[in-house]
Coordinates of C-alpha atoms in Angstrom, one line a residue:
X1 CA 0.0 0.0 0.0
X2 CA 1.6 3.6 -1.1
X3 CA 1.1 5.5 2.2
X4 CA 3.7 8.4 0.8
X5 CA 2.8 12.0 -0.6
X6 CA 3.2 9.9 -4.2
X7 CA 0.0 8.8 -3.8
X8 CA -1.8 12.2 -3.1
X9 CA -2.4 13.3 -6.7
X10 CA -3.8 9.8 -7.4
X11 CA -6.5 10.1 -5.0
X12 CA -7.4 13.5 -6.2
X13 CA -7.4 12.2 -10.1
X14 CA -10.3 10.1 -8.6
X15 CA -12.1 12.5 -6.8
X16 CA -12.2 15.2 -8.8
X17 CA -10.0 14.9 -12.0
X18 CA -10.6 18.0 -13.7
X19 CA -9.5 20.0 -10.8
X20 CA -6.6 22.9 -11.1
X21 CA -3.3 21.4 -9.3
X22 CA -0.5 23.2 -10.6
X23 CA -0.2 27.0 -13.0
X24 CA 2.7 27.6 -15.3
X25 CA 3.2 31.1 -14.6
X26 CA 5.7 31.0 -17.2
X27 CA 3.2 30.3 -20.2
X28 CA -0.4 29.9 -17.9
X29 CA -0.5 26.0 -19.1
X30 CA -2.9 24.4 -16.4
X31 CA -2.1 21.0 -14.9
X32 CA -5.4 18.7 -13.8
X33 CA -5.3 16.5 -10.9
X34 CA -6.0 13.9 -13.2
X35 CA -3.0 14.7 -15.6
X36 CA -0.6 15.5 -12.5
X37 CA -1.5 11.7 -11.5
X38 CA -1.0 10.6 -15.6
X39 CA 2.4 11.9 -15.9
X40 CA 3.8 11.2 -12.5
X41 CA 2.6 7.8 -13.2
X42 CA 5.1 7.9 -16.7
X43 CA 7.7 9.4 -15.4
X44 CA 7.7 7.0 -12.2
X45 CA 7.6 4.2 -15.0
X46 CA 10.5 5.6 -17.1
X47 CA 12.5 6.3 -13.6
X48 CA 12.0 2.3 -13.3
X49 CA 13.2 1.3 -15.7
X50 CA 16.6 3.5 -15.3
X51 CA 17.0 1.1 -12.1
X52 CA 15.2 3.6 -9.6
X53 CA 14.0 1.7 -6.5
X54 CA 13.1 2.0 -2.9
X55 CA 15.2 4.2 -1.0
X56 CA 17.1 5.4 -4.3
X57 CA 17.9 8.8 -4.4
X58 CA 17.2 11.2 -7.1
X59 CA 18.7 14.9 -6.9
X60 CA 17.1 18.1 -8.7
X61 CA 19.7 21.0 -9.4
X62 CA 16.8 23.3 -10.6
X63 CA 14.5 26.5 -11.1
X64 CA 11.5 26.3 -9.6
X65 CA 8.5 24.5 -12.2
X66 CA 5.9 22.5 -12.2
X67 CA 8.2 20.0 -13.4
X68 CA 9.8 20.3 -10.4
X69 CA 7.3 19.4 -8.3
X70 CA 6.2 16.4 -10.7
X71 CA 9.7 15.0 -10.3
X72 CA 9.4 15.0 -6.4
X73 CA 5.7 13.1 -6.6
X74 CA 7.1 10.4 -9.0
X75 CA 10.5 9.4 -6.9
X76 CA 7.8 9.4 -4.3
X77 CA 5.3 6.7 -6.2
X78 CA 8.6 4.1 -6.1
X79 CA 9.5 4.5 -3.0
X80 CA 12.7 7.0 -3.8
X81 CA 14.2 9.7 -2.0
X82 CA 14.4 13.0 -4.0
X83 CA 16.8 15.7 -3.0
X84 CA 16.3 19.2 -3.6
X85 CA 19.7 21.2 -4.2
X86 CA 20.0 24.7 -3.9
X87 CA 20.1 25.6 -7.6
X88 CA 22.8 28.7 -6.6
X89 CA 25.6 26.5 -5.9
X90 CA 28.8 26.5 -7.6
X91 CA 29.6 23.1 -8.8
X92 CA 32.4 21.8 -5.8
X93 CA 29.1 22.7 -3.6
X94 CA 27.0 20.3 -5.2
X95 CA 29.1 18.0 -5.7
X96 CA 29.5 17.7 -2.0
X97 CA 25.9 17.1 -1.6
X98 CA 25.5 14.4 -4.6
X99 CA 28.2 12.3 -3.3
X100 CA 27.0 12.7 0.4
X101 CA 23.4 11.4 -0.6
X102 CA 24.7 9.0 -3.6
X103 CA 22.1 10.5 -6.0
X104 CA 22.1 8.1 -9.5
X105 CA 20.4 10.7 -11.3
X106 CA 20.2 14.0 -11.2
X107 CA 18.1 16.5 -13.0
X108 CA 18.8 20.2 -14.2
X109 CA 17.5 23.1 -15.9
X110 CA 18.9 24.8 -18.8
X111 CA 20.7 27.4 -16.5
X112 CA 22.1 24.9 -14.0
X113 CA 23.7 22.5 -16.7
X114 CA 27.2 23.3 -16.7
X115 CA 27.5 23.2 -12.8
X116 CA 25.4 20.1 -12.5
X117 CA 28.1 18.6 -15.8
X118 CA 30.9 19.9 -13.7
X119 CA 29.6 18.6 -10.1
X120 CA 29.0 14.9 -11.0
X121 CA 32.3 13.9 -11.6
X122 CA 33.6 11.0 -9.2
X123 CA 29.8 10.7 -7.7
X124 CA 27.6 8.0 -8.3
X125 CA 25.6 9.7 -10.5
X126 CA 24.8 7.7 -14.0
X127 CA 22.4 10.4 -16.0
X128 CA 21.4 13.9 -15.9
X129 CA 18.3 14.9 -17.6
X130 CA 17.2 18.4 -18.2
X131 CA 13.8 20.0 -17.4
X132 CA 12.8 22.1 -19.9
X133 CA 13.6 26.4 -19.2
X134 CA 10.6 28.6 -18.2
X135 CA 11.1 30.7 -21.9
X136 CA 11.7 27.5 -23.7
X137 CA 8.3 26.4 -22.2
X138 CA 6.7 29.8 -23.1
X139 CA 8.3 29.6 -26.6
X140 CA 6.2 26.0 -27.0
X141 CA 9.6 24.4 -27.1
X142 CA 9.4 21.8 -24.2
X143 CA 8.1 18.8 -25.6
X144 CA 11.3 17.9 -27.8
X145 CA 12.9 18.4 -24.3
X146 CA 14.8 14.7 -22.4
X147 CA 12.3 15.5 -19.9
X148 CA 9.2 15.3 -21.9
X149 CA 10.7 12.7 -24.3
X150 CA 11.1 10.8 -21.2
X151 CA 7.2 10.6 -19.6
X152 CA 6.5 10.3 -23.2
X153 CA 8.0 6.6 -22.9
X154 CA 6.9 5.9 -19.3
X155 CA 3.6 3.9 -19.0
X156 CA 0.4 5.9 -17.4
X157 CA -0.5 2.9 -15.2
X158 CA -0.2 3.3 -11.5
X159 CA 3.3 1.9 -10.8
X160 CA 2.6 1.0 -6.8
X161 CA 5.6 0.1 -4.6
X162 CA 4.9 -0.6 -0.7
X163 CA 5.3 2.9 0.9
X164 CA 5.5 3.4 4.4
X165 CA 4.6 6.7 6.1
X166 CA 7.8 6.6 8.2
X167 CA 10.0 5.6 4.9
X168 CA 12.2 8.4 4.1
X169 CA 10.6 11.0 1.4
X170 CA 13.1 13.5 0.6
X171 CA 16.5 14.8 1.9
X172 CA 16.9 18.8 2.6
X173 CA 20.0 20.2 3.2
X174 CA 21.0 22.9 5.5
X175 CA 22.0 26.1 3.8
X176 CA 25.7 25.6 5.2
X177 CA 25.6 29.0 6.7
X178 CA 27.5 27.6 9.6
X179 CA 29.8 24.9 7.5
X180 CA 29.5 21.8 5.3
X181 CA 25.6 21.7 4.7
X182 CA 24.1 18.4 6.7
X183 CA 20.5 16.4 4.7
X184 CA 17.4 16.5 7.2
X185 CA 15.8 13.2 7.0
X186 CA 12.0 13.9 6.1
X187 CA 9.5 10.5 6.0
X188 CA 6.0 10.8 4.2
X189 CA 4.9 10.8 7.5
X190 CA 6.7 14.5 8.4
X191 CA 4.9 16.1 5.2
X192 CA 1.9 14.8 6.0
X193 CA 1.7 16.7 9.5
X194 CA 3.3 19.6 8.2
X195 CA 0.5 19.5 5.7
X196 CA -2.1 19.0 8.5
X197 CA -0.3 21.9 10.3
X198 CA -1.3 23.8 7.4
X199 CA -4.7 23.0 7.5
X200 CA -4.7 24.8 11.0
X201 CA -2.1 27.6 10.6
X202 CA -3.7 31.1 10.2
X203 CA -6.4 31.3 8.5
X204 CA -5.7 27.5 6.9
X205 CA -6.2 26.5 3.6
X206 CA -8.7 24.6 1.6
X207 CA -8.9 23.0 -2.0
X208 CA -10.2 26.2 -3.5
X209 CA -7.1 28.5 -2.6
X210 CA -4.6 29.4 -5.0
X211 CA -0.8 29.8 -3.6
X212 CA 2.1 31.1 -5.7
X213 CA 5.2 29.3 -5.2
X214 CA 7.9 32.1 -5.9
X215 CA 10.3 31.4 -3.4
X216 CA 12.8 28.5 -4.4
X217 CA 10.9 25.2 -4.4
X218 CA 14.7 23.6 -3.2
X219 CA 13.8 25.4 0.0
X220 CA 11.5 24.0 2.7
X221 CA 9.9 27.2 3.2
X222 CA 8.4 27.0 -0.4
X223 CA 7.9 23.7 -1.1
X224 CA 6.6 23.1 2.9
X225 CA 4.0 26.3 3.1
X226 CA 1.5 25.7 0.8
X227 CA 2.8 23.6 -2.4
X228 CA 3.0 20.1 -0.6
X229 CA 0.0 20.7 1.0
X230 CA -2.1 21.9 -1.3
X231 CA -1.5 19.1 -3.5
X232 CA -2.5 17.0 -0.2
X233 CA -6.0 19.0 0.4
X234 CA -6.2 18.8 -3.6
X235 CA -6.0 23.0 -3.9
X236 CA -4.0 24.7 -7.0
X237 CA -0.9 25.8 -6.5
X238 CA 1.4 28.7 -9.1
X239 CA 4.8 28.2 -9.7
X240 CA 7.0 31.1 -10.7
X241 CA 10.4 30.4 -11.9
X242 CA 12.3 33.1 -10.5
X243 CA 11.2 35.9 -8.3
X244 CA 11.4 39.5 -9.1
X245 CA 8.5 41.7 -7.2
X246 CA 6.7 42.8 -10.8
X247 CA 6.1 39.4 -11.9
X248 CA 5.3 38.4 -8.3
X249 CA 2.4 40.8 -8.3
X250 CA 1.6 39.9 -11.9
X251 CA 1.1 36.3 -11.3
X252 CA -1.0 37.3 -8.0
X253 CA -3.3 39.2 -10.0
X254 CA -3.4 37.3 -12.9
X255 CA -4.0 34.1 -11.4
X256 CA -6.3 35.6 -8.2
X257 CA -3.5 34.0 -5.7
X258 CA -5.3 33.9 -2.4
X259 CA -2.5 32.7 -0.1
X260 CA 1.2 33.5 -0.9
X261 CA 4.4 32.4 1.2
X262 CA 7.6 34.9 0.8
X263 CA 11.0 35.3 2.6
X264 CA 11.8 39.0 4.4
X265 CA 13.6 39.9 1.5
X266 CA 11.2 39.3 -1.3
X267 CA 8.3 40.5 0.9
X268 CA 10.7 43.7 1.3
X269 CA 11.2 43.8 -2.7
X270 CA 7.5 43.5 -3.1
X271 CA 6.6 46.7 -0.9
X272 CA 9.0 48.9 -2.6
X273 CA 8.5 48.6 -6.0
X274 CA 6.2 51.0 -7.5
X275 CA 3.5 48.3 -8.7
X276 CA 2.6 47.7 -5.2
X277 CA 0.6 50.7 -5.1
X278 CA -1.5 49.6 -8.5
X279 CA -1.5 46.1 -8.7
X280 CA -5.1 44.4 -7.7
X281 CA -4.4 41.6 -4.8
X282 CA -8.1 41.6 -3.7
X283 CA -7.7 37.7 -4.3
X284 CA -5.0 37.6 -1.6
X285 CA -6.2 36.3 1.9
X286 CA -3.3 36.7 3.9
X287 CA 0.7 36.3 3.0
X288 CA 2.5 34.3 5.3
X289 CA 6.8 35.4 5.9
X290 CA 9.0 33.2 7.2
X291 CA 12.9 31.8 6.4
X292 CA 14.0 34.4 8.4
X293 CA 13.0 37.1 11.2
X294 CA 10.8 39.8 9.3
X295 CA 11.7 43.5 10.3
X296 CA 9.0 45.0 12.5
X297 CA 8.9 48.2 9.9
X298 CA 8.5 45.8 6.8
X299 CA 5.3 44.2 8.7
X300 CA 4.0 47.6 9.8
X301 CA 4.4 48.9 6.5
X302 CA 2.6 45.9 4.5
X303 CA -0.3 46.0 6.9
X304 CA -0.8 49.3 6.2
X305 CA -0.9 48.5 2.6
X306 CA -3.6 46.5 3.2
X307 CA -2.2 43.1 3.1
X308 CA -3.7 40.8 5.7
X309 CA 0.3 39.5 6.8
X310 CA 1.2 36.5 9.3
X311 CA 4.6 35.2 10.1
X312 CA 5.7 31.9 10.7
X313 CA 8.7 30.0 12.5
X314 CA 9.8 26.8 11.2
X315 CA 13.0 24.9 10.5
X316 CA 14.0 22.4 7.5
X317 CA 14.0 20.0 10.4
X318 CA 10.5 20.5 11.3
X319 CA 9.0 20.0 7.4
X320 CA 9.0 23.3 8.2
X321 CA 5.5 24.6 10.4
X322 CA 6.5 24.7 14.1
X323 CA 4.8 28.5 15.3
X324 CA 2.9 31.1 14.1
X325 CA 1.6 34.4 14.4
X326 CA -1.6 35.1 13.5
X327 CA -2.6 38.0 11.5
X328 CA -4.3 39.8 14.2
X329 CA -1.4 39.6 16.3
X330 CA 1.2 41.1 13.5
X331 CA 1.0 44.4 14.9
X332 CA 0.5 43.7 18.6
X333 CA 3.4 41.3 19.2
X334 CA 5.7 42.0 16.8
X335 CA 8.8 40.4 16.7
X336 CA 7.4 37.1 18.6
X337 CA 6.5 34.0 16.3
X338 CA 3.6 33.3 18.0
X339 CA 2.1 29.9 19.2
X340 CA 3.1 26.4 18.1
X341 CA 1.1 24.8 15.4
X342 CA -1.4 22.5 16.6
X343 CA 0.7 19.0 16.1
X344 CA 3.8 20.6 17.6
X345 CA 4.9 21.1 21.3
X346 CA 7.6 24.2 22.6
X347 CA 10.1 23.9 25.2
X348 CA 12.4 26.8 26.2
X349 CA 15.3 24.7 28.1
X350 CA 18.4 25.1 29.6
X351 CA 22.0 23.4 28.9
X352 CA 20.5 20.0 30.8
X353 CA 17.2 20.1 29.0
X354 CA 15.5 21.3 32.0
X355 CA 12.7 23.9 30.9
X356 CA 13.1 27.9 31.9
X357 CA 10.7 29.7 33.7
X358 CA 8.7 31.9 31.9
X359 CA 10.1 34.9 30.4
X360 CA 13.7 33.4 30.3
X361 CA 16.3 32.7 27.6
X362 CA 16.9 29.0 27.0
X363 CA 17.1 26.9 24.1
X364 CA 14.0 26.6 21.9
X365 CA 13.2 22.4 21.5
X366 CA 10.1 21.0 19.2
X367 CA 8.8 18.1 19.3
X368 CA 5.9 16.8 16.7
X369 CA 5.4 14.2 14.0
X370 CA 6.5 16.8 11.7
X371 CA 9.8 16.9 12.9
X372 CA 12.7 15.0 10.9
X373 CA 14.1 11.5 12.0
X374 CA 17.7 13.0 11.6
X375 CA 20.6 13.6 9.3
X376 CA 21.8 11.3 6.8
X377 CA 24.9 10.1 7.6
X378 CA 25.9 12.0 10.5
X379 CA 24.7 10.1 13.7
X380 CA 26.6 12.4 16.0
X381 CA 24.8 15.5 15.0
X382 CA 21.9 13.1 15.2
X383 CA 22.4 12.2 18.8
X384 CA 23.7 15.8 19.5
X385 CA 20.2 17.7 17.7
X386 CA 17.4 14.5 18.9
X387 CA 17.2 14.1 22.6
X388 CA 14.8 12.7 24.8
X389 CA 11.9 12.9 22.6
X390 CA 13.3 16.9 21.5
X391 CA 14.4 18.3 18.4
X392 CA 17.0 20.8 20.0
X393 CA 16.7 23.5 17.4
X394 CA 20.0 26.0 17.9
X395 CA 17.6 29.0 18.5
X396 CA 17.9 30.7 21.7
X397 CA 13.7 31.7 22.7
X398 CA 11.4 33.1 25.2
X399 CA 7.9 32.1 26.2
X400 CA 5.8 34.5 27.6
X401 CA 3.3 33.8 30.7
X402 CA 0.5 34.4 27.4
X403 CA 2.3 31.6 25.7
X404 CA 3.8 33.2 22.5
X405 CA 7.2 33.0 21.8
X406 CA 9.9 35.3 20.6
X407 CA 13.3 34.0 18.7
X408 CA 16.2 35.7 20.7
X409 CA 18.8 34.5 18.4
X410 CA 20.4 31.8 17.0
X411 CA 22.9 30.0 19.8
X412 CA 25.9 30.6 17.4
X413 CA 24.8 34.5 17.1
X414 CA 24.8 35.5 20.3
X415 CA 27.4 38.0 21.5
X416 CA 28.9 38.1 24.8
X417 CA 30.8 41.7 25.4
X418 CA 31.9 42.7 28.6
X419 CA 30.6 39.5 30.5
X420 CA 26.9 41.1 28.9
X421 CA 24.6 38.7 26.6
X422 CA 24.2 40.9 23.5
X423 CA 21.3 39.1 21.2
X424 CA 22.3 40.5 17.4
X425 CA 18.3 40.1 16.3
X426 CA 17.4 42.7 19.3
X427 CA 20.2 44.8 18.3
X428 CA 19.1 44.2 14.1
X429 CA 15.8 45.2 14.6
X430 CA 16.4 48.2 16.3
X431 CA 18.4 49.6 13.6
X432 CA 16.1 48.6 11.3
X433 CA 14.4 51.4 12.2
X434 CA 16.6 54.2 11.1
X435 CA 15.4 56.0 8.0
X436 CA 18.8 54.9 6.0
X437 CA 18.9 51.3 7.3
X438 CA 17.6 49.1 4.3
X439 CA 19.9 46.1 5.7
X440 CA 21.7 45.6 8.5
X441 CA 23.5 42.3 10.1
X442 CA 24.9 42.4 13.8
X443 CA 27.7 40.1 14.6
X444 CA 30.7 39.6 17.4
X445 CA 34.1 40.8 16.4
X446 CA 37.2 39.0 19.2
X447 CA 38.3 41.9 21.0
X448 CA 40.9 41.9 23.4
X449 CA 39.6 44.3 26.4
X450 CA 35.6 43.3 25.6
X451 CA 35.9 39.9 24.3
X452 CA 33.7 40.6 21.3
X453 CA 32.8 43.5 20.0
X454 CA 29.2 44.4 19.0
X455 CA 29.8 45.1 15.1
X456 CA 26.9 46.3 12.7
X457 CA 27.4 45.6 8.5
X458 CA 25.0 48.0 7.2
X459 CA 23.5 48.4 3.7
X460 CA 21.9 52.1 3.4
X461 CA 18.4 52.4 1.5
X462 CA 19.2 53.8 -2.3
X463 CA 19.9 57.8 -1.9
X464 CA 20.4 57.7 1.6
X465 CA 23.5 59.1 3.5
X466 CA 24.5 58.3 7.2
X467 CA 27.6 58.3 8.8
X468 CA 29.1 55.6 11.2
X469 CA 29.1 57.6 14.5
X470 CA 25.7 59.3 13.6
X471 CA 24.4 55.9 13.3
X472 CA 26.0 54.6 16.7
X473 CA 24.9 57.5 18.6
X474 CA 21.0 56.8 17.1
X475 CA 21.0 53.5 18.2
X476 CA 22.6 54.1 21.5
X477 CA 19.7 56.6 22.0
X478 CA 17.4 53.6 21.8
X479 CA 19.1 50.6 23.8
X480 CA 21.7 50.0 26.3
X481 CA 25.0 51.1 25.3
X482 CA 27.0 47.9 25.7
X483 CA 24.5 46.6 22.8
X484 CA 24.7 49.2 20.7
X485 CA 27.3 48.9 18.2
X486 CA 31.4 49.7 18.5
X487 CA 31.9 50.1 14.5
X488 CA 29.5 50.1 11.6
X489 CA 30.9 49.4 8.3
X490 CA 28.5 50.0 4.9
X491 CA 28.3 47.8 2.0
X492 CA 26.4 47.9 -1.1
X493 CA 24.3 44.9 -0.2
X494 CA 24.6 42.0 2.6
X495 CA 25.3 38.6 1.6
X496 CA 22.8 35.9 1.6
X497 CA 21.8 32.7 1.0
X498 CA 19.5 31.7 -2.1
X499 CA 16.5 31.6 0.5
X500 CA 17.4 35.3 2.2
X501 CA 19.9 34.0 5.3
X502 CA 22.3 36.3 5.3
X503 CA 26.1 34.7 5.7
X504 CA 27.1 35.9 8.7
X505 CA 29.4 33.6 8.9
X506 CA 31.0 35.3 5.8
X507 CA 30.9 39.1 7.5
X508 CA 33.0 37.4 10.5
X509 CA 36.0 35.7 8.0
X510 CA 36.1 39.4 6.4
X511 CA 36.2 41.8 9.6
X512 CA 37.8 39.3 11.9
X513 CA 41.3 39.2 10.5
X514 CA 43.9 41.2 11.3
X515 CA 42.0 44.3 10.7
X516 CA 43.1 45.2 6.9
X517 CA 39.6 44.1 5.0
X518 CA 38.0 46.8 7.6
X519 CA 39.8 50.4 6.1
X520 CA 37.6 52.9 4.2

């Protein structure tokens, strides 16, 4: 019996075939439930006969498409493991990843070709096959594509293996913002809570919503909030190849989006660009942030646009729902994450695993059917992150006596200056707040009298001016001195990772050396 996400389009193809499951926003081709199930069904069959089999693993270096999502379901129907890569990596990066799974075959878009060509070299990986491009489909050019040509051999009969819902589904790695990236063990079983979760979340969804998926699908946040599980509840879900805020809005309007998942940054993108103001999203129910903490100013200013706006907290580990804020709480508790989803439990802990009391910093733990079984191939972070029933997240939290919960920082981020905790995301979204900010990141420099030194990288909005100690004495005007910043330096933009994490860990290597990379 196929107890696995595989099987979710196949039920839907028999209870209502002719229902929307996935948009092209590249050329507005429609997908039925009952085609989704048809094609998944061929390309599982042609994947067969290439020697995929329980437990395989099958990699996709990729743009987001509907494609995409079809390969996931079909690895899925035989029992497979699909791995999502981040589709921004240079090729030694993947390459790390595709021998650390032992992916057989791998498949790429246009745009990703050469780094996939160059990454499997000296991995187990026996075939690449390309997905057709987002222009090439709008051109009508995707059906002489290896993709195409390949469900074009595959058979449309239900290929059933024996699926499990604890058999591992799908492999997510880490972004690697802190080293070598590490795959999160997901089971059937994790996305079929998280999609449950979903149900509950907010406002929830239903089969009649629409979602666009613009963040990248190789990222939990995407392909967890709303594009799993509206293929679960049997809802219609957009895929946008590649973000930019115009054709964000476009595809909203065009395609009457109703619920709409986006990092801080692309949420930040959308309010500034001029469209915002003309652009009809009367269709959209609420839009849901997450990946990352959302500035307090960016979720004032989108309310006041009018946008019904919740944010979430979730990890890769946790498939991703763990908390949420709902939308009448935006406003009110801004900066907290809200309450745990209704499958998960909270902890706020100490070092022994002990919980705080209220109001305290401790480590944040989850615990759930949603959250992973652990990471391939690396028992010791295993042991070290599962304990007692927890998921030890990283995340240092508070819980309030009202019950919501606010992210202090991540373990790794917090600075200790003068024997004083300093937490970098208080610190962040203070500055934040400053009419030149448009990005700032607040890390620990060594220093020899303080220990670390409360350093601020800063990113000024376009046509502003500020100057370093006009910007130190601000923020010293609205927190504690020994958290305000020592030094600010400016950049034209911070870096981050393909799903808006900015590299902290790259700001340290550059102002931590011997001082040189810090003259202006």
């Amino acid at each position: 019996m196929d107890n696995g996400i595989g099987n979710w389009p196949t039920i839907h193809r028999v209870r209502h075939p002719d229902r929307i499951a996935l948009i092209d926003a590249a050329n507005g081709a429609e997908l039925t439930f009952g085609q989704l199930d048809a094609r998944t069904n061929a390309l599982a069959d042609a994947l067969a006969r290439k020697g995929i089999a329980q437990g395989d693993r099958v990699a996709l270096v990729t743009l987001n498409s509907p494609q995409m999502l079809e390969v996931v379901l079909a690895v899925a129907k035989l029992g497979g493991v699909a791995v999502p890569i981040n589709c921004r990596l240079q090729a030694p990066e993947v390459q790390y990843i595709l021998g650390d799974c032992g992916a057989r075959i791998v498949f790429s878009s246009p745009q990703t070709a050469p780094v996939v060509a160059a990454a499997v070299e000296g991995t187990d990986v026996s075939e690449i096959i390309e997905i057709p491009s987002g222009e090439q489909r709008a051109a009508g050019e995707a059906s002489q594509s290896p993709y195409e040509t390949l469900i074009a051999a595959g058979s449309t009969e239900r290929v059933e293996a024996d699926v499990a819902a604890d058999d591992l589904a799908m492999l997510m790695y880490t972004s690697g913002t802190t080293g070598f990236p590490k795959g999160a063990m997901l089971t059937h079983a994790n996305h079929h809570w998280n999609a449950i979760n979903n149900l509950t979340a907010v406002e929830g969804i239903g089969p009649l919503d629409i979602s666009l998926a613009a963040a990248p699908l190789f990222h939990i946040g995407a392909l967890g909030i709303f594009s799993l599980p509206l293929l679960y509840v049997g809802g219609t879900t957009v895929v946008l190849e590649a973000f930019t805020p115009d054709a964000w809005l476009d595809a909203v309007a065009t395609h009457r989006v109703s619920v709409a998942f986006a990092v801080p940054a692309m949420w930040a993108a959308i309010d500034a660009t001029p469209a915002m103001g003309t652009t009809d999203l009367s269709s959209l129910r609420y839009g849901l942030c997450g990946g990352a903490p959302c500035p307090v100013v960016l979720i004032e200013s989108l309310t006041r646009r009018g946008i019904r706006f919740a944010e979430g907290f979730g990890l890769t580990e946790t498939a991703p729902i763990a908390c949420v804020l709902d939308i009448e709480d935006t406003v009110r508790f801004a900066g907290s994450v809200g309450k745990p989803a209704l499958h998960v439990d909270m902890m706020v802990a100490d070092p022994q695993g002990e919980e705080v009391s209220r109001g305290e910093i401790g480590e944040l733990l989850v615990r759930g059917p949603n959250v992973f079984i652990g990471y391939w191939n690396k028992p010791d972070a295993t042991a070290e992150a599962l304990r007692g029933g927890w998921f030890y997240t990283g995340d240092l939290a508070t819980c309030d006596d009202d019950g919501y919960y606010r992210i202090v920082d991540r373990k790794k981020d917090m600075i200790v200056s003068g024997g004083e905790n300093v937490y970098a995301s208080e610190v962040e979204q203070v500055m934040h707040r400053h009419p030149a900010v448009g990005e700032v990141a607040v890390i620990g420099i060594p220093d020899e009298k303080w220990g670390e030194s409360v350093t601020a990288v800063v990113a000024v909005k376009p046509g502003a001016d500020v100057a370093e100690a006009e910007l130190i004495t601000w923020t010293r005007e609205q927190i504690a001195h020994f958290k305000s910043p020592r030094a600010v330096y400016f950049v034209d933009a911070l870096p981050r990772t393909a799903t808006g994490k900015i590299l902290k860990r790259d700001l340290r290597k550059r102002w931590s050396a011997d001082g040189s990379a810090v003259q202006r």
